[in-house]
Amino acid sequence: QKEVEQNSGPLSVPEGAIASLNCTYSDRGSQSFFWYRQYSGKSPELIMSIYSNGDKEDGRFTAQLNKASQYVSLLIRDSQPSDSATYLCAGRGSGGYQKVTFGIGTKLQVIP
Amino acid sequence: ETGVTQSPTHLIKTRGQQVTLRCSSQSGHNTVSWYQQALGQGPQFIFQYYREEENGRGNFPPRFSGLQFPNYSSELNVNALELDDSALYLCASSRDRDGANVLTFGAGSRLTVL
C-alpha cells in the first residue's frame, strides 16, 4: 500500500469551474499535509499546508483534512487555464525524522 | 531572502560513472532533503540531513550518499550510475525537521544516464 495515494488523472475541468483534487494516506500518525503545484519541467511549489481537521482557505484554494477518514482534498474555485499543472499531495509521517512523502500527483487540465 | 539553488541544472552521464549534485539551502533553513522524481512519478524521498548528519533515509541503495556542510549546503553523490537513475533530483530545505515545517524546493538537477 502506498503511503499517499492520488489519482494520476488527467482531471479536466472547464474554465471557471471548481476543480476537486483528492488524496488518501495510510499513516495514521501523520500530522501535517501539503499540496504542491508542479508545472511541467519545473519543481514543486507549495500551495497550502494543513495540520488540523476541517477546512483552510487561501484565495481560490481550499484544503480539507479529515484525519478519521485519512483523507485530504484541495478545491480550486474559478479554475483558470494557468492552474493547469500537476498537483502533488504530501504528508509528513510519524517517526523520528519526519520525512515528507508525496503521492504520484494529479494532472489538472483547465479547458478555456 | 535567497531561495534554494541547485547545480548543475542538467547533466549527462554514462552507466557506471559517478555524479555529484549540489544544493544551497534557503537562508534560515537548517534541514535539507533530497528527492528523486522519475518522469510521471511523484518525488521519492532519498534522505534528509540535519546538523550535518543523515537522520532519515528512503528506499535507496548505499551508492546514493550525501553530505551537509556547516553552512547547511548539501551534496548528493551517486556512484555506479544505472540507466534507472535518470531523473530529476530535487533538493528541498526547511526551517527545521519538525512536522509543521514546509519544504522549499530548488529548481532541480536533471540527470540523464546513457
mmCIF file of C-alpha atoms in Angstrom:
data_model
loop_
_atom_site.group_PDB
_atom_site.id
_atom_site.type_symbol
_atom_site.label_atom_id
_atom_site.label_comp_id
_atom_site.label_asym_id
_atom_site.label_seq_id
_atom_site.Cartn_x
_atom_site.Cartn_y
_atom_site.Cartn_z
ATOM 1 C CA GLN A 1 0.000 0.000 0.000
ATOM 2 C CA LYS A 2 1.345 3.384 -0.976
ATOM 3 C CA GLU A 3 1.690 5.868 1.847
ATOM 4 C CA VAL A 4 -0.012 8.669 -0.080
ATOM 5 C CA GLU A 5 -2.403 7.827 -2.896
ATOM 6 C CA GLN A 6 -3.758 10.069 -5.617
ATOM 7 C CA ASN A 7 -5.480 9.520 -8.917
ATOM 8 C CA SER A 8 -2.987 10.467 -11.611
ATOM 9 C CA GLY A 9 -5.731 11.912 -13.843
ATOM 10 C CA PRO A 10 -5.871 13.812 -16.016
ATOM 11 C CA LEU A 11 -8.732 15.738 -14.448
ATOM 12 C CA SER A 12 -10.292 18.085 -16.982
ATOM 13 C CA VAL A 13 -12.494 20.986 -15.900
ATOM 14 C CA PRO A 14 -13.835 23.970 -17.844
ATOM 15 C CA GLU A 15 -12.546 27.431 -17.081
ATOM 16 C CA GLY A 16 -14.442 28.973 -14.171
ATOM 17 C CA ALA A 17 -15.460 25.617 -12.665
ATOM 18 C CA ILE A 18 -14.409 24.099 -9.350
ATOM 19 C CA ALA A 19 -11.606 21.538 -9.516
ATOM 20 C CA SER A 20 -11.619 18.917 -6.774
ATOM 21 C CA LEU A 21 -8.425 17.004 -6.081
ATOM 22 C CA ASN A 22 -8.313 14.144 -3.612
ATOM 23 C CA CYS A 23 -5.731 12.185 -1.690
ATOM 24 C CA THR A 24 -5.699 9.429 0.932
ATOM 25 C CA TYR A 25 -2.902 8.439 3.263
ATOM 26 C CA SER A 26 -2.071 5.288 5.187
ATOM 27 C CA ASP A 27 -0.016 6.531 8.162
ATOM 28 C CA ARG A 28 -2.495 7.378 10.922
ATOM 29 C CA GLY A 29 0.282 9.169 12.774
ATOM 30 C CA SER A 30 0.701 11.756 10.033
ATOM 31 C CA GLN A 31 0.145 15.243 11.355
ATOM 32 C CA SER A 32 0.983 17.632 8.534
ATOM 33 C CA PHE A 33 -0.253 17.697 4.977
ATOM 34 C CA PHE A 34 0.729 19.753 1.986
ATOM 35 C CA TRP A 35 -0.422 20.489 -1.522
ATOM 36 C CA TYR A 36 2.237 21.381 -4.059
ATOM 37 C CA ARG A 37 1.748 22.521 -7.638
ATOM 38 C CA GLN A 38 4.233 21.429 -10.269
ATOM 39 C CA TYR A 39 4.285 22.823 -13.773
ATOM 40 C CA SER A 40 5.783 20.633 -16.460
ATOM 41 C CA GLY A 41 9.569 20.664 -16.250
ATOM 42 C CA LYS A 42 9.578 22.744 -13.069
ATOM 43 C CA SER A 43 9.987 21.994 -9.386
ATOM 44 C CA PRO A 44 7.098 21.730 -6.892
ATOM 45 C CA GLU A 45 5.877 24.901 -5.217
ATOM 46 C CA LEU A 46 3.788 24.966 -2.046
ATOM 47 C CA ILE A 47 0.144 25.977 -2.374
ATOM 48 C CA MET A 48 -1.295 25.028 1.002
ATOM 49 C CA SER A 49 -0.377 23.348 4.237
ATOM 50 C CA ILE A 50 -2.967 21.961 6.640
ATOM 51 C CA TYR A 51 -2.492 20.477 10.079
ATOM 52 C CA SER A 52 -5.936 20.326 11.706
ATOM 53 C CA ASN A 53 -9.210 18.674 10.767
ATOM 54 C CA GLY A 54 -11.509 20.891 8.759
ATOM 55 C CA ASP A 55 -11.094 23.449 6.024
ATOM 56 C CA LYS A 56 -8.400 26.003 5.352
ATOM 57 C CA GLU A 57 -8.967 28.674 2.730
ATOM 58 C CA ASP A 58 -6.450 30.820 0.881
ATOM 59 C CA GLY A 59 -7.839 32.832 -2.001
ATOM 60 C CA ARG A 60 -9.278 30.474 -4.610
ATOM 61 C CA PHE A 61 -7.838 27.432 -2.837
ATOM 62 C CA THR A 62 -9.411 25.428 -0.013
ATOM 63 C CA ALA A 63 -7.689 22.474 1.614
ATOM 64 C CA GLN A 64 -9.739 19.976 3.598
ATOM 65 C CA LEU A 65 -8.439 17.421 6.080
ATOM 66 C CA ASN A 66 -10.318 14.515 7.640
ATOM 67 C CA LYS A 67 -7.977 12.526 9.858
ATOM 68 C CA ALA A 68 -10.621 9.958 10.801
ATOM 69 C CA SER A 69 -11.056 9.063 7.131
ATOM 70 C CA GLN A 70 -7.365 9.688 6.336
ATOM 71 C CA TYR A 71 -8.418 11.953 3.521
ATOM 72 C CA VAL A 72 -7.088 15.250 2.206
ATOM 73 C CA SER A 73 -8.538 17.316 -0.596
ATOM 74 C CA LEU A 74 -7.894 20.533 -2.474
ATOM 75 C CA LEU A 75 -10.610 22.612 -4.084
ATOM 76 C CA ILE A 76 -9.747 25.221 -6.679
ATOM 77 C CA ARG A 77 -12.560 27.682 -7.327
ATOM 78 C CA ASP A 78 -12.920 29.669 -10.545
ATOM 79 C CA SER A 79 -10.316 27.470 -12.252
ATOM 80 C CA GLN A 80 -8.079 29.248 -14.739
ATOM 81 C CA PRO A 81 -6.004 27.832 -17.607
ATOM 82 C CA SER A 82 -2.928 28.897 -15.623
ATOM 83 C CA ASP A 83 -3.974 26.363 -12.958
ATOM 84 C CA SER A 84 -3.215 23.559 -15.406
ATOM 85 C CA ALA A 85 -0.429 21.631 -13.705
ATOM 86 C CA THR A 86 0.223 18.509 -11.646
ATOM 87 C CA TYR A 87 -0.902 18.766 -8.028
ATOM 88 C CA LEU A 88 1.095 16.764 -5.522
ATOM 89 C CA CYS A 89 -0.371 15.739 -2.196
ATOM 90 C CA ALA A 90 2.173 15.151 0.563
ATOM 91 C CA GLY A 91 2.122 14.092 4.173
ATOM 92 C CA ARG A 92 4.696 14.237 6.908
ATOM 93 C CA GLY A 93 4.697 10.891 8.626
ATOM 94 C CA SER A 94 5.294 9.916 12.197
ATOM 95 C CA GLY A 95 8.785 8.876 13.094
ATOM 96 C CA GLY A 96 11.983 10.394 14.308
ATOM 97 C CA TYR A 97 12.952 12.241 11.180
ATOM 98 C CA GLN A 98 9.528 13.214 9.895
ATOM 99 C CA LYS A 99 10.054 12.620 6.190
ATOM 100 C CA VAL A 100 7.600 14.111 3.735
ATOM 101 C CA THR A 101 6.008 11.534 1.415
ATOM 102 C CA PHE A 102 4.452 12.514 -1.897
ATOM 103 C CA GLY A 103 1.721 10.994 -3.976
ATOM 104 C CA ILE A 104 2.073 10.446 -7.706
ATOM 105 C CA GLY A 105 0.307 13.730 -8.422
ATOM 106 C CA THR A 106 -2.933 14.527 -10.223
ATOM 107 C CA LYS A 107 -2.655 16.258 -13.571
ATOM 108 C CA LEU A 108 -5.247 19.028 -13.871
ATOM 109 C CA GLN A 109 -6.269 20.454 -17.229
ATOM 110 C CA VAL A 110 -8.399 23.597 -17.257
ATOM 111 C CA ILE A 111 -10.098 23.954 -20.622
ATOM 112 C CA PRO A 112 -10.670 27.557 -21.834
ATOM 113 C CA GLU B 1 15.946 36.030 1.313
ATOM 114 C CA THR B 2 17.656 33.705 -1.140
ATOM 115 C CA GLY B 3 15.853 30.566 -2.222
ATOM 116 C CA VAL B 4 17.157 27.057 -2.727
ATOM 117 C CA THR B 5 19.710 26.803 -5.508
ATOM 118 C CA GLN B 6 20.881 23.632 -7.199
ATOM 119 C CA SER B 7 23.685 22.859 -9.610
ATOM 120 C CA PRO B 8 24.137 21.705 -12.256
ATOM 121 C CA THR B 9 20.720 22.120 -13.858
ATOM 122 C CA HIS B 10 21.290 19.442 -16.476
ATOM 123 C CA LEU B 11 23.903 16.767 -16.931
ATOM 124 C CA ILE B 12 24.500 13.653 -18.959
ATOM 125 C CA LYS B 13 26.495 10.694 -17.690
ATOM 126 C CA THR B 14 27.130 7.153 -18.824
ATOM 127 C CA ARG B 15 26.458 3.946 -16.914
ATOM 128 C CA GLY B 16 28.999 3.227 -14.223
ATOM 129 C CA GLN B 17 30.064 6.840 -13.786
ATOM 130 C CA GLN B 18 29.700 8.873 -10.621
ATOM 131 C CA VAL B 19 27.882 12.179 -10.164
ATOM 132 C CA THR B 20 27.772 14.907 -7.521
ATOM 133 C CA LEU B 21 24.830 17.268 -7.257
ATOM 134 C CA ARG B 22 24.939 20.382 -5.124
ATOM 135 C CA CYS B 23 22.366 22.365 -3.177
ATOM 136 C CA SER B 24 22.398 25.610 -1.238
ATOM 137 C CA SER B 25 19.583 25.821 1.264
ATOM 138 C CA GLN B 26 17.332 28.818 1.735
ATOM 139 C CA SER B 27 18.535 31.409 4.207
ATOM 140 C CA GLY B 28 17.454 30.448 7.730
ATOM 141 C CA HIS B 29 16.898 26.783 6.880
ATOM 142 C CA ASN B 30 18.960 24.084 8.579
ATOM 143 C CA THR B 31 17.469 20.891 7.142
ATOM 144 C CA VAL B 32 17.965 19.551 3.628
ATOM 145 C CA SER B 33 16.061 16.708 1.981
ATOM 146 C CA TRP B 34 16.821 15.108 -1.363
ATOM 147 C CA TYR B 35 14.216 13.596 -3.658
ATOM 148 C CA GLN B 36 14.315 11.674 -6.921
ATOM 149 C CA GLN B 37 11.495 12.289 -9.365
ATOM 150 C CA ALA B 38 11.224 9.972 -12.345
ATOM 151 C CA LEU B 39 9.079 11.003 -15.297
ATOM 152 C CA GLY B 40 5.385 10.792 -14.454
ATOM 153 C CA GLN B 41 6.009 9.967 -10.802
ATOM 154 C CA GLY B 42 5.900 11.869 -7.559
ATOM 155 C CA PRO B 43 9.110 12.799 -5.750
ATOM 156 C CA GLN B 44 10.653 9.859 -3.892
ATOM 157 C CA PHE B 45 12.474 10.571 -0.617
ATOM 158 C CA ILE B 46 16.178 9.735 -0.743
ATOM 159 C CA PHE B 47 17.449 11.120 2.567
ATOM 160 C CA GLN B 48 17.425 14.081 4.890
ATOM 161 C CA TYR B 49 20.287 15.938 6.554
ATOM 162 C CA TYR B 50 20.046 17.868 9.787
ATOM 163 C CA ARG B 51 23.021 19.408 11.554
ATOM 164 C CA GLU B 52 25.409 17.705 9.142
ATOM 165 C CA GLU B 53 24.100 14.220 9.867
ATOM 166 C CA GLU B 54 21.846 11.939 7.861
ATOM 167 C CA ASN B 55 18.771 11.480 10.010
ATOM 168 C CA GLY B 56 16.440 9.655 7.664
ATOM 169 C CA ARG B 57 16.721 7.585 4.514
ATOM 170 C CA GLY B 58 14.290 6.246 1.950
ATOM 171 C CA ASN B 59 14.486 3.016 -0.004
ATOM 172 C CA PHE B 60 17.656 3.823 -1.941
ATOM 173 C CA PRO B 61 20.838 1.738 -2.120
ATOM 174 C CA PRO B 62 24.098 2.786 -0.427
ATOM 175 C CA ARG B 63 25.526 4.063 -3.707
ATOM 176 C CA PHE B 64 23.357 7.110 -3.021
ATOM 177 C CA SER B 65 25.173 9.139 -0.390
ATOM 178 C CA GLY B 66 25.248 12.698 0.783
ATOM 179 C CA LEU B 67 26.823 15.370 2.884
ATOM 180 C CA GLN B 68 25.713 18.502 4.653
ATOM 181 C CA PHE B 69 28.166 21.276 5.390
ATOM 182 C CA PRO B 70 28.315 23.729 8.320
ATOM 183 C CA ASN B 71 26.588 26.392 6.181
ATOM 184 C CA TYR B 72 23.734 23.882 5.643
ATOM 185 C CA SER B 73 24.500 23.387 1.956
ATOM 186 C CA SER B 74 24.452 19.805 0.794
ATOM 187 C CA GLU B 75 25.702 17.348 -1.812
ATOM 188 C CA LEU B 76 24.146 14.221 -3.263
ATOM 189 C CA ASN B 77 26.567 11.655 -4.653
ATOM 190 C CA VAL B 78 25.552 8.718 -6.795
ATOM 191 C CA ASN B 79 28.102 6.040 -7.650
ATOM 192 C CA ALA B 80 27.967 3.349 -10.316
ATOM 193 C CA LEU B 81 25.202 5.088 -12.239
ATOM 194 C CA GLU B 82 22.454 2.956 -13.731
ATOM 195 C CA LEU B 83 20.028 3.796 -16.520
ATOM 196 C CA ASP B 84 17.155 3.947 -13.987
ATOM 197 C CA ASP B 85 18.942 6.750 -12.162
ATOM 198 C CA SER B 86 17.838 9.089 -14.940
ATOM 199 C CA ALA B 87 15.503 11.516 -13.193
ATOM 200 C CA LEU B 88 15.007 14.981 -11.800
ATOM 201 C CA TYR B 89 16.827 15.309 -8.490
ATOM 202 C CA LEU B 90 15.220 17.790 -6.164
ATOM 203 C CA CYS B 91 16.732 19.383 -3.122
ATOM 204 C CA ALA B 92 14.394 20.881 -0.543
ATOM 205 C CA SER B 93 15.258 22.823 2.554
ATOM 206 C CA SER B 94 13.166 23.525 5.631
ATOM 207 C CA ARG B 95 13.491 25.702 8.690
ATOM 208 C CA ASP B 96 13.774 22.668 10.923
ATOM 209 C CA ARG B 97 12.953 18.995 10.843
ATOM 210 C CA ASP B 98 9.740 19.342 12.857
ATOM 211 C CA GLY B 99 6.475 18.258 11.354
ATOM 212 C CA ALA B 100 4.994 21.644 10.611
ATOM 213 C CA ASN B 101 7.930 22.931 8.630
ATOM 214 C CA VAL B 102 7.261 23.092 4.919
ATOM 215 C CA LEU B 103 9.728 22.104 2.229
ATOM 216 C CA THR B 104 11.011 24.704 -0.208
ATOM 217 C CA PHE B 105 12.338 23.153 -3.395
ATOM 218 C CA GLY B 106 15.145 24.151 -5.681
ATOM 219 C CA ALA B 107 14.753 24.058 -9.447
ATOM 220 C CA GLY B 108 16.259 20.580 -9.616
ATOM 221 C CA SER B 109 19.081 18.837 -11.428
ATOM 222 C CA ARG B 110 18.031 16.743 -14.401
ATOM 223 C CA LEU B 111 20.293 13.724 -14.775
ATOM 224 C CA THR B 112 20.343 11.600 -17.902
ATOM 225 C CA VAL B 113 22.252 8.321 -17.792
ATOM 226 C CA LEU B 114 23.126 6.785 -21.158
#
